[in-house]
Short mmCIF file of C-alpha atoms in Angstrom, two decimals:
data_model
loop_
_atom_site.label_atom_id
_atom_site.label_comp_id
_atom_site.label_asym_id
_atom_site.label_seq_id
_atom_site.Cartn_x
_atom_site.Cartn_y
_atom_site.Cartn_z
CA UNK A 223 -89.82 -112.32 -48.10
CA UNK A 224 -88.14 -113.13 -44.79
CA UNK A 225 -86.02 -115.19 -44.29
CA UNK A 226 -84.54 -116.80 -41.35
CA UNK A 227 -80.51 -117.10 -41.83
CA UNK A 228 -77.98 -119.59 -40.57
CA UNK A 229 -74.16 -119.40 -40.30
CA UNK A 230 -71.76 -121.38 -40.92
CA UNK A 231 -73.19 -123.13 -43.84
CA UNK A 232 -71.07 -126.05 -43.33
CA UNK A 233 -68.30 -126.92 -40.07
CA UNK A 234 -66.07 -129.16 -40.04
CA UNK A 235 -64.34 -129.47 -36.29
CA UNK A 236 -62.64 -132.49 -34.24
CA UNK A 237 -64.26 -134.47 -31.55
CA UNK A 238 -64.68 -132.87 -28.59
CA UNK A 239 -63.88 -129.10 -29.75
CA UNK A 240 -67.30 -127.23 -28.86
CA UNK A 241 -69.09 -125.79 -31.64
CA UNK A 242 -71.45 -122.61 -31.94
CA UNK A 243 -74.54 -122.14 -34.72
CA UNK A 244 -75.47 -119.10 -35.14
CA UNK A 245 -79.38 -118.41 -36.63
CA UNK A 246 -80.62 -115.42 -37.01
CA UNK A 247 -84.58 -115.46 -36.84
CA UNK A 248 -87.25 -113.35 -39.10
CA UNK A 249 -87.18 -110.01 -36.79
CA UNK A 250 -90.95 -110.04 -35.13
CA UNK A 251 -90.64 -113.94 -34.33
CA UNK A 252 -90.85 -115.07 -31.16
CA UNK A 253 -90.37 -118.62 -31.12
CA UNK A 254 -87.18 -119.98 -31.92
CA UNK A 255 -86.70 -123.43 -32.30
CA UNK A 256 -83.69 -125.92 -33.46
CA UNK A 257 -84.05 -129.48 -35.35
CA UNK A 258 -81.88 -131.61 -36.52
CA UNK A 259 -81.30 -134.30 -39.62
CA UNK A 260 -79.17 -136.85 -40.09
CA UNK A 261 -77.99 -137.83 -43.03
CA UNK A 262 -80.68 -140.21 -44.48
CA UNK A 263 -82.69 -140.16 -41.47
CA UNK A 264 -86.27 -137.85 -40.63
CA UNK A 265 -86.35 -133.99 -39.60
CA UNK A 266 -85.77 -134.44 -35.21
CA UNK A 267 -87.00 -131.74 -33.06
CA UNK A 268 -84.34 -130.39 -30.26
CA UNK A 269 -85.33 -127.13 -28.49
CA UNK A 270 -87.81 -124.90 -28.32
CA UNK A 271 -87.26 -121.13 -27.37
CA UNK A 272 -89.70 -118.85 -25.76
CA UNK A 273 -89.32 -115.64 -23.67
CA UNK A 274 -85.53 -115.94 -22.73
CA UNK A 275 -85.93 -119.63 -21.73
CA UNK A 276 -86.35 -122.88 -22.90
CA UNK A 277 -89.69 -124.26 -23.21
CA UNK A 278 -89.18 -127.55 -24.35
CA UNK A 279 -86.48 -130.11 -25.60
CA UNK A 280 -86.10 -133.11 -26.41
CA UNK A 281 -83.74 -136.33 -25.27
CA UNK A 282 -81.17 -135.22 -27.82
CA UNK A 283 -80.64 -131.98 -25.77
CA UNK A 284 -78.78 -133.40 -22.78
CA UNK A 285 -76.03 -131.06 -21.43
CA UNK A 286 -73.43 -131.02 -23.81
CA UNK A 287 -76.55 -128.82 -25.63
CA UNK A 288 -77.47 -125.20 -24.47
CA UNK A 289 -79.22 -122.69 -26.46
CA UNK A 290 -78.77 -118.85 -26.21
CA UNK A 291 -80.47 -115.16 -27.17
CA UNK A 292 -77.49 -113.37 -26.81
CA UNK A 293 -78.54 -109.88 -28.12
CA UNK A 294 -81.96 -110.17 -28.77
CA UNK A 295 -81.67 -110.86 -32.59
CA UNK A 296 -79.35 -113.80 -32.99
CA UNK A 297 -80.04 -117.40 -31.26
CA UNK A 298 -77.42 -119.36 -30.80
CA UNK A 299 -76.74 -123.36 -30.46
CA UNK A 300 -73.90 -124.85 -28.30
CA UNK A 301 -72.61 -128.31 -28.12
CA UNK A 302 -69.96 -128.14 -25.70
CA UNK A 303 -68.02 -131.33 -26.35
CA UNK A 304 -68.63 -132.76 -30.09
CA UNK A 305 -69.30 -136.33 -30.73
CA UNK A 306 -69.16 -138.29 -33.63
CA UNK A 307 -72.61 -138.68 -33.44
CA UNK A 308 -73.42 -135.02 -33.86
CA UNK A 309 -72.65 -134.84 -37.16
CA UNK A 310 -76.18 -133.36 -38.98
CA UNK A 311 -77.46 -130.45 -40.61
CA UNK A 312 -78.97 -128.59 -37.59
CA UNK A 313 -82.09 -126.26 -38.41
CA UNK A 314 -83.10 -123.41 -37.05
CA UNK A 315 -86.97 -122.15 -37.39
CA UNK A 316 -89.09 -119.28 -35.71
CA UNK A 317 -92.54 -118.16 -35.53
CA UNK A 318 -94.72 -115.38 -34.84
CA UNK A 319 -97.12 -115.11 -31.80
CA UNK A 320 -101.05 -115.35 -31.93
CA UNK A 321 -103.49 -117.74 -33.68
CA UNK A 322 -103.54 -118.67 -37.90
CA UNK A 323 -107.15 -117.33 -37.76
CA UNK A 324 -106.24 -113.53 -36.72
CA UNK A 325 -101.99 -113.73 -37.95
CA UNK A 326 -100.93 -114.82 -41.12
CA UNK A 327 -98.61 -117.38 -40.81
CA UNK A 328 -98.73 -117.64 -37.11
CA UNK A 329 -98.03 -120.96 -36.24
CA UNK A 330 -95.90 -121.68 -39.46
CA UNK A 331 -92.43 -122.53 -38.94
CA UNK A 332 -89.79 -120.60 -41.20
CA UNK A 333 -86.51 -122.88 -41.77
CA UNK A 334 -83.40 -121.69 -42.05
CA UNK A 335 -81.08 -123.08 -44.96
CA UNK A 336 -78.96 -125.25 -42.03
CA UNK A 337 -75.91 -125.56 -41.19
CA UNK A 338 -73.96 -129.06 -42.06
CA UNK A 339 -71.73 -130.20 -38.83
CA UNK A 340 -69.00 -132.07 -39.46
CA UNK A 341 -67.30 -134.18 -36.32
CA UNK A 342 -63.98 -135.82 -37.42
CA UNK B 248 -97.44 -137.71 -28.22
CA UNK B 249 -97.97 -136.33 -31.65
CA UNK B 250 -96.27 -139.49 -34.51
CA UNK B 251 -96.09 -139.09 -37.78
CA UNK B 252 -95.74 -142.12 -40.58
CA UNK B 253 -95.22 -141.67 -44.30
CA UNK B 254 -95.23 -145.32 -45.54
CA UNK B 255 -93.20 -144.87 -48.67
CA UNK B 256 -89.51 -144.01 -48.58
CA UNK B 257 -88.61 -143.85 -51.95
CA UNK B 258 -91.10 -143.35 -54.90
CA UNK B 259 -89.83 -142.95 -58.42
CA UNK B 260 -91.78 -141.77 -61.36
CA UNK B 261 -91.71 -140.70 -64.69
CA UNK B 262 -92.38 -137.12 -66.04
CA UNK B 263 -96.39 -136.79 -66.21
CA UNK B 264 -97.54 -139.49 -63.58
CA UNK B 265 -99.44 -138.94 -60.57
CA UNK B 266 -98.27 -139.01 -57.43
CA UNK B 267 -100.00 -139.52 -53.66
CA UNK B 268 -97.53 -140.07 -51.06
CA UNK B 269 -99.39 -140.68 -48.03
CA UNK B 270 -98.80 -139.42 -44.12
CA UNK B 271 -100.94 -140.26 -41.35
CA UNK B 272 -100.68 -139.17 -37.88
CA UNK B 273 -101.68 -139.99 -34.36
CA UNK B 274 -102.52 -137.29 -31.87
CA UNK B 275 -106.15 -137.22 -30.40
CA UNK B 276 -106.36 -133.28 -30.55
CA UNK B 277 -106.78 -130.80 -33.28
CA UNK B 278 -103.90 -130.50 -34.78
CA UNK B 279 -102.07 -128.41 -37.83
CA UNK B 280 -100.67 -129.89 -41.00
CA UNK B 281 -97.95 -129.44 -42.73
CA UNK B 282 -96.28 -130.73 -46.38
CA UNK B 283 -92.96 -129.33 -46.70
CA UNK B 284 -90.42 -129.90 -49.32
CA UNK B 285 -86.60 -130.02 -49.36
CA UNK B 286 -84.85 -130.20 -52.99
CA UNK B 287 -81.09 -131.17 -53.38
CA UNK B 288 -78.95 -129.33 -51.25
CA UNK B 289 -81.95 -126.93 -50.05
CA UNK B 290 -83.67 -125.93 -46.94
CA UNK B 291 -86.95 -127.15 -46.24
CA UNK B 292 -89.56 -125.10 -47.71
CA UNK B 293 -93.41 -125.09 -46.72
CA UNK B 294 -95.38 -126.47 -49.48
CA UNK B 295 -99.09 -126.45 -47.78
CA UNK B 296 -100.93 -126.52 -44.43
CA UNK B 297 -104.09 -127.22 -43.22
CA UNK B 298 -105.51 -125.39 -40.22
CA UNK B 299 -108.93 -125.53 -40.26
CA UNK B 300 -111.88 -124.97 -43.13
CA UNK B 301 -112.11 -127.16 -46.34
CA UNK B 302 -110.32 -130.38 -45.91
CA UNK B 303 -108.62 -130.09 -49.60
CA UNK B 304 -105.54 -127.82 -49.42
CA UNK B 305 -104.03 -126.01 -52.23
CA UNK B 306 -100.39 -125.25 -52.20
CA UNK B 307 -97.33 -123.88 -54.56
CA UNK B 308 -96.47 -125.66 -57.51
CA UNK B 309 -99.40 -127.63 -58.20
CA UNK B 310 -99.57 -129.48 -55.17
CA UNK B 311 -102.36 -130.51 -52.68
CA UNK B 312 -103.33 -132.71 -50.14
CA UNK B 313 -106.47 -133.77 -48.49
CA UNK B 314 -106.76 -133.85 -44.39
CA UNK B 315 -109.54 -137.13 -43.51
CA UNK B 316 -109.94 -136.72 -39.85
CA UNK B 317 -111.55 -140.11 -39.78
CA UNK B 318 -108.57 -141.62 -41.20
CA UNK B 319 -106.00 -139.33 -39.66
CA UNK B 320 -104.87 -139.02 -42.99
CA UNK B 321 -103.02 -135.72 -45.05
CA UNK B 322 -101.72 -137.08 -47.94
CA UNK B 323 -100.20 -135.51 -50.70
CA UNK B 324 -101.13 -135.18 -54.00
CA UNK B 325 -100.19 -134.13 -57.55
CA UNK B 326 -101.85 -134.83 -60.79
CA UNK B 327 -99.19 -134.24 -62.95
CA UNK B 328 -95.41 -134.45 -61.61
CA UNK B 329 -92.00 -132.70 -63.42
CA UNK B 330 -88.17 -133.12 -63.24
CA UNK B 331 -87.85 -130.75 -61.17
CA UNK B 332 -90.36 -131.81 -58.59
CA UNK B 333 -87.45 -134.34 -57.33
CA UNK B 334 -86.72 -133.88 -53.83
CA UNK B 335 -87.25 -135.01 -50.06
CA UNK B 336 -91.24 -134.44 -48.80
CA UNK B 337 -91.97 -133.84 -45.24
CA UNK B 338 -95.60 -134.54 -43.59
CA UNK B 339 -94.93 -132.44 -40.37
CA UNK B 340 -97.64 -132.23 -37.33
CA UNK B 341 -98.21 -130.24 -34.35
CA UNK B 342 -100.84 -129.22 -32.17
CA UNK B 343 -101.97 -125.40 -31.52
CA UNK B 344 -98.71 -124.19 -30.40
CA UNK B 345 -96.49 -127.05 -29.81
CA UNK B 346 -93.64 -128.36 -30.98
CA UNK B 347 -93.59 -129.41 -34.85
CA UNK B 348 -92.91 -132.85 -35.56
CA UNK B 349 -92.01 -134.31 -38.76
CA UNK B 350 -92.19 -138.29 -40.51
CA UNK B 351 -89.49 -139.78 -41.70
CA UNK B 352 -89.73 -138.54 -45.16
CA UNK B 353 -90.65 -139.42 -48.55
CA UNK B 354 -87.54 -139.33 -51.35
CA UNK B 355 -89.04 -139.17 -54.69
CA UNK B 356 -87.19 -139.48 -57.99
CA UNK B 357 -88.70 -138.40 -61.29
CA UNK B 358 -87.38 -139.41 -64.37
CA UNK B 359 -87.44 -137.14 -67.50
#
């Protein structure tokens, strides 16, 4: 089954370094997306991804965020100047394109395992 | 905006009991459903959706859950509930399309 795959599983980095995740989303998916969880808290949505360009985020994604395609398989999450505060397991998900009634599974987010950020 | 509210945080059970954790949601639309699950140290993993058709949804291990429109409802059900159903549930919502958003989660313990 497909999967979508995450690296690094865990990070540990100072405040203020800038960190990079690195998904890499099931291969005919189109929309990329990236959440985030607190420890003990619910499943937050960041940034959706859609054609080269973001088509929506949320107030978490201020500017220290940016999100990237770099190659056309891997999509990419920066935070530029870690905070304390940052410190989650960050999800990525994708989807295919059309409607559930004519593409299985259209509309279903896949989730990546996470990655587990770490700011000392 | 889509919410999402699942009223109990923690539930704890014993091996056997049934469980119903509930999830309602407010979005004035149609909108998709979503349970999904997250054991220990896991990824979240879809356990059932609902996008249209009969209201009762069957998923993977046993689960379903029934979608009330009237009562904006989706909850979650199980008759029968094992060890190693332990883990984090998710109701998630979204309309056609649009973002996915997810309540705050249910954490439910079962005891052997």
């Amino acid at each position: 089954e497909p999967e979508v795959t995450q690296t690094p599983s865990h990070q540990v980095t100072q405040m203020g370094q800038e960190v990079i995740l690195r998904c890499v989303p099931i291969s005919n998916h189109l929309y990329f997306y990236w959440y985030r969880q607190i420890l003990g808290q619910k499943v937050e949505f960041l940034v959706s991804f859609y054609n080269n360009e973001i088509s929506e985020k949320s107030e978490i994604f201020d500017d220290q965020f940016s999100v990237e395609r770099p190659d056309g398989s891997n999509f990419t999450l920066k935070i530029r100047s870690t905070k304390l505060e940052d410190s989650a397991m960050y999800f990525c998900a994708s989807r295919g394109e059309g409607t559930p009634a004519i593409v299985a599974g259209a509309n279903v987010l896949t989730f990546g395992a996470g990655s587990r950020l770490t700011v000392l | 905006a889509q919410s999402v509210s699942q009223h109990n945080h923690h539930v704890i059970l014993s091996e056997a009991a049934s469980l119903e954790l509930g999830c309602n949601y407010s979005y004035g639309g149609t909108v998709n459903l979503f349970w999904y699950v997250q054991y220990p140290g896991q990824h979240l993993q879809l356990l059932l959706k609902y996008f249209s058709g009969d209201p009762l949804v069957k998923g993977i291990k046993g689960f379903e859950a029934e979608f009330i429109k009237s009562k904006f409802s989706f909850n979650l059900r199980k008759p029968s509930v094992q060890w190693s159903d332990t883990a984090e549930y998710f109701c998630a919502v979204n309309a056609h399309f649009q973002k996915l958003v997810f309540g705050t989660g249910t954490r439910l313990l079962v005891s052997p």
